[in-house]
DNA sequence: AGAATAGTGTCTGTCAGACAGTATCGC
DNA sequence: GCGATACTGTCTGACAGACACTATTCT
C-alpha cells in the first residue's frame, strides 16, 4: 500500500471519444476491483516510472492493458489533485483525451475491467467513480474547443484514410453536438488545411452525385 | 532520498509574470542548492501531501516560502514529465502561470534561493535549469492566448484597484508584445466586460484630458 | 421524374484594424 | 497657442452563418 502522506498517487485517466450511431460517446469501464468497485469510470491507471517514458506513455500503456487499444493521438487536458478525490489517498490524475473509431475497441476485456461500454459523452447518465464526472466535462470542453477554434481536422482520427468532406463535416457535427453550415465548413478547410489532398479521379458513389475523396498529405500533423 | 523507480517526484513550477519598465518579465530564481546549483530556474518546489490541499495550494505555498509572495490568481499550463528532466529521478512538474506587480516581490530572499531577478519573458537570454526554457515558452503562449482570445481583463492583477482604460491597454500590449488599436480595444471591453464600472466623477488628471477611472465590479471573476 | 446528396455562389451582419477627428487638460 | 492624451466616429476588409441554386447520381 502506498504511503500517500509522503508520496501522492500519480494516475493517468483517458477520455476516449468515438462516434457511435452519429453521436459522440465516451468509453467507460466498470471497475472490477479496488476502490469504487462496480462503478463506471474513465479508463485509467497508475504511473510506473520504471517502464514509462513520460505521462503520455503511461496513458498509452494503460489503454493497451485495460482495453487493448493503441492510441495514435493524445492531448493533455488538466491535472486533478487532492487528498479526497481517490479513497486510496492523496492523488494527482493527469487527464488526456483521444479519438478512436469505436470498432477498434471491441477487444478483449482484460483482468481489471469487468465491463466496458460507450456512453453519451455530453450526458453519460451514469453515476461515475471518483471525480470523473468533472473530468469528462473538462475533456469534452477542451475537445470541442480544439475542433471549433484550432483544428477542424482532428476528427480524421475517426475516419478511414480516404474520406469525403461531408463525412468529415458529419463527424465534426457529432462531436460539437450542433449542425455546421456546409459552405462555411468547406471555406474554412480550404483556407486552413491545404494538407487535405483531393484524390483526382477517386470518388465515393451512392444514390446521389459522386463525392470527391480526400486524403491527408503524408507527414501531416495536427496543430498545437 | 526518493526512490523514483517506485514513486515519481511531483513538483510544481510557477511562471510569475510582471510588467517592469513597460516590458513583460518573468521571475527567475538562482538555485542555492540541490541539482542545477547556481542555474536560473522558474520558482518551484515539491508537493507535500501532508499539508497541501491540492496542486494549486502547493504552488501558493512554494511561492510563499521561496519568494514571500501571495498569489491571488493561478492557472494551470501543462504537465511535464519523464525520467531525465530532473537529475533526482523520474519527475512530474505541474506548471502554473500567475500575474503580480513586481514590487510585491522585493521580499526577503529565503533559504533555498540565492538570488532572484526579473528577465525578459519572451527572451530570457539565460541558460535555464531543467526543461524550464520550454516551460516558460509554454506558459507565455498560454498567457498570451488567454488575454487575446478569452479574457482581456486578466492584466487587472497587475493594476491598482482603480485604473484607466489606457493603463489596462498598455498592460495588455506589454504582455502581448505588440500594440493594440485603442478604439478596437475599448469596443471589445464594452462588449465583453460589463463588469468594468466607470467611477462617476473620478478621473485621473495629467497634462492632458482627464481619464475616466474604472473599477471591477464586486464579485468579478475571470472567465474560464 | 423524383429523391438525395455534392458542391458552389451570393447576401448580409459582425467585427477588428486603421485612421482621423474632436475634446480637454497642463504649461 | 502647443503638446499630449482621452475618447469617439467612420471606413474598409475579412469572415461566418444563412440560403439558394445547379449538378450528378440512383431508383
Short mmCIF file of C-alpha atoms (C1' of nucleotides) in Angstrom, two decimals:
data_model
loop_
_atom_site.label_atom_id
_atom_site.label_comp_id
_atom_site.label_asym_id
_atom_site.label_seq_id
_atom_site.Cartn_x
_atom_site.Cartn_y
_atom_site.Cartn_z
CA UNK A 1 0.00 0.00 0.00
CA UNK A 2 1.17 3.48 -0.74
CA UNK A 3 2.12 5.88 1.95
CA UNK A 4 0.31 8.80 0.42
CA UNK A 5 1.22 11.15 3.22
CA UNK A 6 4.71 11.10 1.72
CA UNK A 7 4.14 10.26 -1.92
CA UNK A 8 0.97 11.03 -3.82
CA UNK A 9 -0.55 8.53 -6.19
CA UNK A 10 0.16 9.61 -9.75
CA UNK A 11 -2.57 8.47 -12.08
CA UNK A 12 -3.48 8.92 -15.72
CA UNK A 13 -7.07 8.91 -16.95
CA UNK A 14 -8.15 8.91 -20.57
CA UNK A 15 -11.39 10.21 -22.03
CA UNK A 16 -11.56 8.16 -25.22
CA UNK A 17 -14.22 9.51 -27.54
CA UNK A 18 -15.81 7.97 -30.59
CA UNK A 19 -18.82 8.32 -32.82
CA UNK A 20 -21.46 5.65 -32.31
CA UNK A 21 -24.66 5.92 -34.28
CA UNK A 22 -23.93 9.53 -35.21
CA UNK A 23 -23.46 10.54 -31.60
CA UNK A 24 -20.37 11.38 -29.61
CA UNK A 25 -19.77 8.77 -26.98
CA UNK A 26 -17.11 8.18 -24.40
CA UNK A 27 -15.63 4.86 -23.30
CA UNK A 28 -16.24 3.98 -19.67
CA UNK A 29 -15.13 0.88 -17.83
CA UNK A 30 -16.81 -0.77 -14.90
CA UNK A 31 -14.21 -1.24 -12.21
CA UNK A 32 -13.67 -4.90 -11.32
CA UNK A 33 -11.61 -4.31 -8.20
CA UNK A 34 -10.15 -1.74 -5.86
CA UNK A 35 -11.89 1.44 -4.80
CA UNK A 36 -15.20 2.37 -6.38
CA UNK A 37 -15.75 -1.29 -7.19
CA UNK A 38 -18.53 -1.79 -9.79
CA UNK A 39 -18.75 1.95 -10.54
CA UNK A 40 -18.25 3.22 -14.06
CA UNK A 41 -15.12 5.28 -14.63
CA UNK A 42 -12.85 6.69 -17.28
CA UNK A 43 -10.16 4.11 -18.02
CA UNK A 44 -7.00 4.98 -16.13
CA UNK A 45 -4.09 3.63 -14.22
CA UNK A 46 -1.05 4.28 -12.15
CA UNK A 47 2.17 5.75 -13.50
CA UNK A 48 5.03 3.24 -13.45
CA UNK A 49 8.29 5.16 -13.54
CA UNK A 50 10.31 2.02 -14.20
CA UNK A 51 8.65 1.44 -17.56
CA UNK A 52 7.01 4.71 -18.66
CA UNK A 53 8.96 7.28 -20.67
CA UNK A 54 6.50 10.02 -19.70
CA UNK A 55 2.86 10.53 -18.82
CA UNK A 56 1.76 10.09 -22.40
CA UNK A 57 3.42 6.69 -22.42
CA UNK A 58 1.56 5.85 -19.26
CA UNK A 59 -1.70 6.71 -20.95
CA UNK A 60 -0.85 4.52 -23.94
CA UNK A 61 0.25 1.61 -21.76
CA UNK A 62 -2.87 1.83 -19.61
CA UNK A 63 -5.16 1.86 -22.62
CA UNK A 64 -3.27 -1.05 -24.11
CA UNK A 65 -3.54 -3.13 -20.97
CA UNK A 66 -7.06 -2.21 -19.89
CA UNK A 67 -8.89 -2.04 -23.18
CA UNK A 68 -6.38 -3.48 -25.68
CA UNK A 69 -6.19 -0.47 -27.89
CA UNK A 70 -3.39 1.59 -29.46
CA UNK A 71 -3.90 5.34 -29.18
CA UNK A 72 -2.31 7.35 -32.00
CA UNK A 73 -3.04 10.86 -30.80
CA UNK A 74 -3.33 12.05 -27.18
CA UNK A 75 -3.66 15.50 -25.72
CA UNK A 76 -3.41 16.63 -22.13
CA UNK A 77 -6.47 18.24 -20.59
CA UNK A 78 -5.81 19.09 -16.97
CA UNK A 79 -4.39 17.80 -13.70
CA UNK A 80 -6.84 16.98 -10.92
CA UNK A 81 -5.45 16.68 -7.41
CA UNK A 82 -6.23 16.46 -3.73
CA UNK A 83 -6.40 14.15 -0.72
CA UNK A 84 -10.04 13.09 -1.10
CA UNK A 85 -10.71 12.51 -4.76
CA UNK A 86 -9.42 8.92 -4.56
CA UNK A 87 -10.01 6.83 -1.41
CA UNK A 88 -6.52 5.37 -1.65
CA UNK A 89 -5.10 8.72 -0.58
CA UNK A 90 -3.58 11.92 -1.90
CA UNK A 91 -3.63 11.68 -5.69
CA UNK A 92 -2.82 13.52 -8.87
CA UNK A 93 -4.68 12.48 -12.02
CA UNK A 94 -3.47 13.63 -15.39
CA UNK A 95 -6.39 13.63 -17.78
CA UNK A 96 -5.95 13.07 -21.53
CA UNK A 97 -8.38 12.92 -24.37
CA UNK A 98 -8.22 10.79 -27.51
CA UNK A 99 -10.33 9.96 -30.56
CA UNK A 100 -10.64 6.47 -31.97
CA UNK A 101 -13.17 4.51 -34.06
CA UNK A 102 -15.28 2.56 -31.62
CA UNK A 103 -14.92 -0.71 -33.51
CA UNK A 104 -11.22 -0.80 -32.65
CA UNK A 105 -12.19 -1.19 -29.00
CA UNK A 106 -14.26 -4.35 -29.26
CA UNK A 107 -11.13 -6.03 -27.98
CA UNK A 108 -10.85 -8.47 -25.12
CA UNK A 109 -11.77 -7.20 -21.73
CA UNK A 110 -8.76 -7.71 -19.56
CA UNK A 111 -8.37 -8.65 -15.92
CA UNK A 112 -9.02 -5.39 -14.16
CA UNK A 113 -12.11 -4.46 -16.10
CA UNK A 114 -15.48 -6.00 -15.55
CA UNK A 115 -17.29 -4.44 -18.48
CA UNK A 116 -16.81 -1.59 -20.86
CA UNK A 117 -19.34 0.40 -22.79
CA UNK A 118 -19.88 3.62 -24.67
CA UNK A 119 -21.94 6.40 -23.10
CA UNK A 120 -23.32 9.66 -24.40
CA UNK A 121 -20.38 12.00 -23.90
CA UNK A 122 -22.40 15.11 -23.13
CA UNK A 123 -24.74 13.33 -20.75
CA UNK A 124 -23.46 9.95 -19.58
CA UNK A 125 -26.49 9.45 -17.29
CA UNK A 126 -24.36 7.32 -15.04
CA UNK A 127 -23.04 7.82 -11.57
CA UNK A 128 -19.32 7.94 -12.20
CA UNK A 129 -16.48 6.97 -9.90
CA UNK A 130 -14.13 9.49 -8.25
CA UNK A 131 -14.36 12.96 -9.81
CA UNK A 132 -14.69 11.51 -13.28
CA UNK A 133 -17.88 13.39 -13.99
CA UNK A 134 -15.98 16.67 -13.78
CA UNK A 135 -13.07 15.19 -15.70
CA UNK A 136 -15.33 14.12 -18.54
CA UNK A 137 -16.88 17.57 -18.70
CA UNK A 138 -13.43 19.17 -18.86
CA UNK A 139 -12.23 16.82 -21.58
CA UNK A 140 -15.32 17.38 -23.67
CA UNK A 141 -14.98 21.14 -23.41
CA UNK A 142 -11.33 21.07 -24.45
CA UNK A 143 -12.02 18.69 -27.33
CA UNK A 144 -14.86 20.80 -28.70
CA UNK A 145 -12.83 23.94 -28.34
CA UNK A 146 -9.90 22.38 -30.19
CA UNK A 147 -12.07 21.41 -33.14
CA UNK A 148 -14.06 24.60 -33.24
CA UNK A 149 -11.20 27.04 -32.82
CA UNK A 150 -7.94 25.39 -33.77
CA UNK A 151 -8.08 22.18 -35.70
CA UNK A 152 -11.17 21.01 -37.58
CA UNK A 153 -9.14 18.07 -38.88
CA UNK A 154 -8.82 16.27 -35.56
CA UNK A 155 -11.84 14.05 -36.35
CA UNK A 156 -9.72 12.44 -39.07
CA UNK A 157 -8.73 10.03 -36.31
CA UNK A 158 -12.27 8.68 -36.54
CA UNK A 159 -12.32 8.30 -40.31
CA UNK A 160 -10.68 5.94 -42.77
CA UNK A 161 -7.64 7.09 -44.71
CA UNK A 162 -9.79 8.21 -47.63
CA UNK A 163 -12.83 10.26 -46.77
CA UNK A 164 -15.24 12.80 -48.20
CA UNK A 165 -15.62 16.32 -46.89
CA UNK A 166 -19.19 15.55 -45.92
CA UNK A 167 -18.00 12.67 -43.76
CA UNK A 168 -15.55 14.96 -42.03
CA UNK A 169 -18.28 17.52 -41.51
CA UNK A 170 -20.72 14.99 -40.07
CA UNK A 171 -18.04 13.84 -37.64
CA UNK A 172 -17.34 17.40 -36.53
CA UNK A 173 -21.06 17.95 -36.07
CA UNK A 174 -21.39 14.84 -33.91
CA UNK A 175 -18.53 15.99 -31.70
CA UNK A 176 -19.72 19.57 -31.40
CA UNK A 177 -23.31 18.50 -30.95
CA UNK A 178 -24.65 21.01 -33.44
CA UNK A 179 -25.02 21.36 -37.21
CA UNK A 180 -22.39 23.21 -39.24
CA UNK A 181 -23.05 25.12 -42.45
CA UNK A 182 -21.61 23.20 -45.37
CA UNK A 183 -20.32 26.18 -47.33
CA UNK A 184 -18.68 27.76 -44.31
CA UNK A 185 -17.06 24.47 -43.29
CA UNK A 186 -15.55 23.97 -46.73
CA UNK A 187 -14.32 27.54 -46.94
CA UNK A 188 -12.55 27.03 -43.64
CA UNK A 189 -10.93 23.76 -44.69
CA UNK A 190 -9.72 25.25 -47.95
CA UNK A 191 -8.11 28.11 -46.09
CA UNK A 192 -6.69 26.37 -43.03
CA UNK A 193 -5.91 22.90 -44.34
CA UNK A 194 -4.01 22.83 -47.61
CA UNK A 195 -2.78 19.43 -46.34
CA UNK A 196 -6.03 17.83 -47.39
CA UNK A 197 -5.43 16.44 -50.88
CA UNK A 198 -8.24 15.78 -53.31
CA UNK A 199 -7.61 12.34 -54.83
CA UNK A 200 -8.03 13.03 -58.52
CA UNK A 201 -10.38 10.55 -60.09
CA UNK A 202 -11.35 8.86 -56.85
CA UNK A 203 -14.90 9.42 -55.76
CA UNK A 204 -17.40 7.81 -53.44
CA UNK A 205 -20.55 6.70 -55.20
CA UNK A 206 -24.09 6.43 -53.91
CA UNK A 207 -27.63 7.25 -54.94
CA UNK A 208 -26.62 10.84 -55.50
CA UNK A 209 -23.87 12.88 -57.10
CA UNK A 210 -20.41 11.32 -56.61
CA UNK A 211 -18.40 12.77 -53.72
CA UNK A 212 -14.74 13.69 -54.06
CA UNK A 213 -12.43 11.61 -51.87
CA UNK A 214 -9.64 13.28 -49.90
CA UNK A 215 -6.56 12.12 -48.03
CA UNK A 216 -4.29 13.86 -45.54
CA UNK A 217 -0.91 14.67 -47.03
CA UNK A 218 1.99 12.49 -45.86
CA UNK A 219 3.62 13.87 -42.77
CA UNK A 220 0.52 15.79 -41.88
CA UNK A 221 0.30 16.56 -38.19
CA UNK A 222 -2.19 18.41 -36.07
CA UNK A 223 -1.68 21.99 -34.96
CA UNK A 224 -0.91 22.74 -31.38
CA UNK B 1 16.25 10.36 -0.94
CA UNK B 2 13.33 9.39 -3.13
CA UNK B 3 13.06 6.04 -4.70
CA UNK B 4 11.93 7.39 -8.04
CA UNK B 5 11.76 3.98 -9.62
CA UNK B 6 8.68 3.46 -7.47
CA UNK B 7 7.39 6.96 -6.84
CA UNK B 8 7.94 9.89 -9.14
CA UNK B 9 8.84 13.29 -7.80
CA UNK B 10 5.79 15.54 -8.02
CA UNK B 11 6.81 19.15 -8.49
CA UNK B 12 5.09 22.44 -9.10
CA UNK B 13 6.69 25.27 -11.06
CA UNK B 14 5.32 28.77 -11.41
CA UNK B 15 5.91 31.25 -14.21
CA UNK B 16 5.23 34.52 -12.40
CA UNK B 17 4.93 37.38 -14.85
CA UNK B 18 5.00 41.12 -14.25
CA UNK B 19 5.50 44.36 -16.10
CA UNK B 20 8.85 46.01 -15.46
CA UNK B 21 9.64 49.18 -17.38
CA UNK B 22 6.82 48.55 -19.83
CA UNK B 23 8.08 45.09 -20.66
CA UNK B 24 6.80 41.66 -19.73
CA UNK B 25 9.23 39.93 -17.45
CA UNK B 26 9.29 36.63 -15.64
CA UNK B 27 10.63 35.92 -12.17
CA UNK B 28 13.55 33.52 -12.06
CA UNK B 29 15.46 32.31 -9.03
CA UNK B 30 19.04 31.23 -8.87
CA UNK B 31 19.16 27.86 -7.21
CA UNK B 32 21.17 27.87 -3.99
CA UNK B 33 21.32 24.12 -3.52
CA UNK B 34 20.44 20.74 -4.96
CA UNK B 35 20.51 19.87 -8.63
CA UNK B 36 21.30 22.57 -11.15
CA UNK B 37 23.06 24.54 -8.41
CA UNK B 38 23.58 28.20 -9.43
CA UNK B 39 21.41 27.87 -12.52
CA UNK B 40 18.43 30.16 -13.01
CA UNK B 41 15.05 28.46 -12.86
CA UNK B 42 11.37 29.09 -12.51
CA UNK B 43 10.50 29.05 -8.82
CA UNK B 44 9.10 25.67 -7.86
CA UNK B 45 9.01 23.00 -5.24
CA UNK B 46 7.89 19.58 -4.18
CA UNK B 47 4.30 18.66 -3.44
CA UNK B 48 3.76 17.86 0.24
CA UNK B 49 0.63 15.75 0.54
CA UNK B 50 0.54 16.15 4.32
CA UNK B 51 -0.03 19.90 4.09
CA UNK B 52 -1.25 20.72 0.56
CA UNK B 53 -4.96 20.65 -0.27
CA UNK B 54 -4.21 20.34 -3.97
CA UNK B 55 -1.60 21.32 -6.54
CA UNK B 56 -2.72 24.94 -6.56
CA UNK B 57 -2.09 25.07 -2.83
CA UNK B 58 1.34 23.65 -3.44
CA UNK B 59 2.04 26.44 -5.88
CA UNK B 60 0.89 29.06 -3.39
CA UNK B 61 2.90 27.54 -0.56
CA UNK B 62 6.03 27.31 -2.67
CA UNK B 63 5.76 30.91 -3.77
CA UNK B 64 5.15 31.99 -0.20
CA UNK B 65 8.18 30.14 1.10
CA UNK B 66 10.61 30.78 -1.73
CA UNK B 67 9.83 34.35 -2.68
CA UNK B 68 7.49 35.52 0.11
CA UNK B 69 4.57 36.37 -2.07
CA UNK B 70 0.83 35.66 -2.03
CA UNK B 71 -0.57 34.66 -5.41
CA UNK B 72 -4.22 35.58 -5.94
CA UNK B 73 -4.82 34.01 -9.32
CA UNK B 74 -3.17 30.88 -10.72
CA UNK B 75 -3.86 28.87 -13.84
CA UNK B 76 -2.54 25.50 -14.89
CA UNK B 77 -0.47 25.33 -18.06
CA UNK B 78 0.74 21.80 -18.63
CA UNK B 79 2.35 18.78 -17.01
CA UNK B 80 5.94 17.97 -17.97
CA UNK B 81 7.21 14.51 -17.19
CA UNK B 82 9.93 11.95 -17.72
CA UNK B 83 12.92 10.23 -16.16
CA UNK B 84 15.59 12.66 -17.33
CA UNK B 85 14.22 16.16 -16.95
CA UNK B 86 15.31 16.33 -13.30
CA UNK B 87 18.56 14.66 -12.20
CA UNK B 88 16.89 13.50 -8.98
CA UNK B 89 14.89 10.98 -10.98
CA UNK B 90 11.55 10.38 -12.62
CA UNK B 91 9.53 13.56 -12.17
CA UNK B 92 6.25 15.23 -12.99
CA UNK B 93 6.18 19.04 -12.97
CA UNK B 94 2.89 20.85 -12.96
CA UNK B 95 3.40 24.28 -14.46
CA UNK B 96 1.25 27.27 -13.47
CA UNK B 97 1.26 30.89 -14.55
CA UNK B 98 0.44 33.97 -12.47
CA UNK B 99 0.47 37.76 -12.75
CA UNK B 100 1.63 40.06 -9.96
CA UNK B 101 3.05 43.59 -9.66
CA UNK B 102 6.80 43.19 -9.46
CA UNK B 103 7.13 45.46 -6.43
CA UNK B 104 5.28 42.90 -4.32
CA UNK B 105 8.19 40.53 -4.82
CA UNK B 106 11.01 42.65 -3.41
CA UNK B 107 10.55 40.46 -0.35
CA UNK B 108 13.21 38.68 1.59
CA UNK B 109 15.12 36.05 -0.22
CA UNK B 110 14.69 32.89 1.74
CA UNK B 111 16.99 29.98 2.44
CA UNK B 112 16.78 27.96 -0.72
CA UNK B 113 17.18 30.86 -3.10
CA UNK B 114 20.48 32.53 -3.82
CA UNK B 115 19.17 35.43 -5.89
CA UNK B 116 16.05 36.32 -7.75
CA UNK B 117 15.58 38.63 -10.68
CA UNK B 118 13.22 39.55 -13.47
CA UNK B 119 14.05 38.51 -17.03
CA UNK B 120 12.57 39.37 -20.39
CA UNK B 121 9.77 36.83 -20.66
CA UNK B 122 9.95 36.34 -24.41
CA UNK B 123 13.71 36.09 -24.47
CA UNK B 124 15.27 35.42 -21.07
CA UNK B 125 18.79 35.24 -22.57
CA UNK B 126 19.78 32.91 -19.76
CA UNK B 127 20.65 29.27 -19.67
CA UNK B 128 17.83 27.86 -17.61
CA UNK B 129 17.79 24.80 -15.36
CA UNK B 130 15.95 21.58 -16.19
CA UNK B 131 13.45 21.99 -19.04
CA UNK B 132 12.41 25.40 -17.80
CA UNK B 133 13.12 27.07 -21.10
CA UNK B 134 10.37 25.02 -22.72
CA UNK B 135 8.14 25.52 -19.70
CA UNK B 136 8.50 29.28 -19.92
CA UNK B 137 7.68 29.24 -23.61
CA UNK B 138 4.56 27.19 -22.93
CA UNK B 139 3.40 29.46 -20.12
CA UNK B 140 3.91 32.57 -22.20
CA UNK B 141 1.96 31.15 -25.08
CA UNK B 142 -0.97 30.17 -22.86
CA UNK B 143 -0.97 33.53 -21.11
CA UNK B 144 -0.98 35.50 -24.35
CA UNK B 145 -3.66 33.32 -25.79
CA UNK B 146 -5.82 33.76 -22.71
CA UNK B 147 -5.63 37.55 -22.93
CA UNK B 148 -6.01 37.76 -26.67
CA UNK B 149 -8.82 35.27 -27.07
CA UNK B 150 -10.66 34.86 -23.79
CA UNK B 151 -10.07 37.39 -21.10
CA UNK B 152 -8.57 40.84 -21.75
CA UNK B 153 -9.16 41.70 -18.08
CA UNK B 154 -6.54 39.32 -16.69
CA UNK B 155 -3.93 42.12 -16.53
CA UNK B 156 -6.07 43.71 -13.82
CA UNK B 157 -3.91 41.63 -11.48
CA UNK B 158 -1.07 43.98 -12.37
CA UNK B 159 -3.02 47.20 -11.82
CA UNK B 160 -4.30 49.06 -8.76
CA UNK B 161 -7.97 48.75 -7.83
CA UNK B 162 -8.80 51.91 -9.75
CA UNK B 163 -7.37 52.19 -13.22
CA UNK B 164 -7.91 53.88 -16.58
CA UNK B 165 -8.68 52.01 -19.77
CA UNK B 166 -5.42 53.25 -21.24
CA UNK B 167 -3.50 51.68 -18.36
CA UNK B 168 -5.26 48.39 -18.97
CA UNK B 169 -4.47 48.64 -22.66
CA UNK B 170 -0.80 49.40 -22.08
CA UNK B 171 -0.56 46.36 -19.82
CA UNK B 172 -2.15 44.12 -22.40
CA UNK B 173 0.24 45.48 -25.00
CA UNK B 174 3.23 44.74 -22.82
CA UNK B 175 2.08 41.15 -22.29
CA UNK B 176 1.23 40.52 -25.91
CA UNK B 177 4.35 42.28 -27.11
CA UNK B 178 2.53 44.29 -29.75
CA UNK B 179 0.43 47.45 -29.98
CA UNK B 180 -3.37 47.27 -29.84
CA UNK B 181 -5.72 49.69 -31.54
CA UNK B 182 -7.39 51.87 -28.94
CA UNK B 183 -10.85 52.01 -30.47
CA UNK B 184 -10.96 48.27 -31.08
CA UNK B 185 -9.77 47.53 -27.54
CA UNK B 186 -12.46 49.71 -25.99
CA UNK B 187 -15.16 48.26 -28.20
CA UNK B 188 -14.17 44.81 -27.04
CA UNK B 189 -14.16 45.75 -23.36
CA UNK B 190 -17.59 47.38 -23.63
CA UNK B 191 -18.99 44.26 -25.21
CA UNK B 192 -17.27 41.54 -23.21
CA UNK B 193 -16.80 43.18 -19.83
CA UNK B 194 -19.87 44.89 -18.42
CA UNK B 195 -18.24 44.18 -15.05
CA UNK B 196 -15.92 47.14 -15.52
CA UNK B 197 -17.63 50.06 -13.78
CA UNK B 198 -16.87 53.66 -14.66
CA UNK B 199 -16.45 55.54 -11.36
CA UNK B 200 -18.66 58.56 -11.91
CA UNK B 201 -16.80 61.72 -11.10
CA UNK B 202 -13.47 60.03 -10.51
CA UNK B 203 -10.80 60.79 -13.08
CA UNK B 204 -7.05 60.62 -13.36
CA UNK B 205 -5.51 64.00 -14.10
CA UNK B 206 -2.37 64.86 -16.02
CA UNK B 207 -1.13 67.29 -18.62
CA UNK B 208 -3.89 66.19 -20.94
CA UNK B 209 -7.60 65.49 -20.92
CA UNK B 210 -8.72 63.75 -17.72
CA UNK B 211 -9.06 59.96 -17.98
CA UNK B 212 -12.06 58.12 -16.61
CA UNK B 213 -11.25 55.76 -13.73
CA UNK B 214 -12.74 52.27 -13.66
CA UNK B 215 -13.10 49.52 -11.10
CA UNK B 216 -14.01 45.85 -11.42
CA UNK B 217 -17.44 45.12 -10.04
CA UNK B 218 -17.56 43.33 -6.68
CA UNK B 219 -17.54 39.60 -7.11
CA UNK B 220 -15.96 39.89 -10.52
CA UNK B 221 -14.10 36.76 -11.54
CA UNK B 222 -12.20 35.78 -14.62
CA UNK B 223 -13.69 33.61 -17.35
CA UNK B 224 -12.52 30.10 -17.76
"C1'" DA C 1 -39.49 12.31 -62.88
"C1'" DG C 2 -38.17 12.41 -58.12
"C1'" DA C 3 -35.18 11.79 -54.17
"C1'" DA C 4 -30.91 12.52 -52.35
"C1'" DT C 5 -26.59 14.37 -51.90
"C1'" DA C 6 -22.41 17.11 -53.90
"C1'" DG C 7 -20.61 21.28 -54.50
"C1'" DT C 8 -20.73 26.48 -55.29
"C1'" DG C 9 -22.26 31.43 -55.42
"C1'" DT C 10 -24.03 35.23 -53.00
"C1'" DC C 11 -26.00 38.16 -49.45
"C1'" DT C 12 -25.69 40.07 -45.00
"C1'" DG C 13 -24.39 41.06 -40.33
"C1'" DT C 14 -20.48 41.23 -37.27
"C1'" DC C 15 -16.19 42.59 -36.04
"C1'" DA C 16 -11.33 44.09 -35.99
"C1'" DG C 17 -7.83 47.14 -37.67
"C1'" DA C 18 -6.85 51.66 -39.46
"C1'" DC C 19 -7.30 56.28 -39.17
"C1'" DA C 20 -8.96 60.69 -38.41
"C1'" DG C 21 -11.35 63.98 -35.87
"C1'" DT C 22 -12.87 66.39 -31.62
"C1'" DA C 23 -12.35 67.38 -26.64
"C1'" DT C 24 -9.89 68.61 -22.59
"C1'" DC C 25 -6.26 69.19 -19.75
"C1'" DG C 26 -1.29 71.46 -18.17
"C1'" DC C 27 2.02 74.71 -19.48
"C1'" DG D 1 -1.28 78.54 -28.64
"C1'" DC D 2 1.03 73.95 -28.14
"C1'" DG D 3 1.81 69.38 -26.79
"C1'" DA D 4 -0.23 65.45 -25.09
"C1'" DT D 5 -3.57 62.32 -24.14
"C1'" DA D 6 -8.75 60.93 -23.86
"C1'" DC D 7 -12.32 59.44 -26.32
"C1'" DT D 8 -15.37 58.70 -30.44
"C1'" DG D 9 -16.93 58.20 -35.37
"C1'" DT D 10 -16.31 56.09 -39.65
"C1'" DC D 11 -14.37 53.36 -43.37
"C1'" DT D 12 -12.89 49.00 -45.04
"C1'" DG D 13 -11.68 44.30 -45.48
"C1'" DA D 14 -12.14 39.59 -43.55
"C1'" DC D 15 -15.15 36.24 -42.38
"C1'" DA D 16 -19.07 33.27 -40.77
"C1'" DG D 17 -23.88 31.98 -40.99
"C1'" DA D 18 -27.83 31.64 -43.94
"C1'" DC D 19 -29.67 30.36 -48.01
"C1'" DA D 20 -30.37 29.21 -52.58
"C1'" DC D 21 -29.03 27.34 -56.79
"C1'" DT D 22 -27.05 23.95 -60.06
"C1'" DA D 23 -25.12 19.34 -60.93
"C1'" DT D 24 -25.00 14.46 -60.77
"C1'" DT D 25 -26.21 10.12 -59.50
"C1'" DC D 26 -29.63 6.12 -58.38
"C1'" DT D 27 -34.28 4.27 -58.42
#
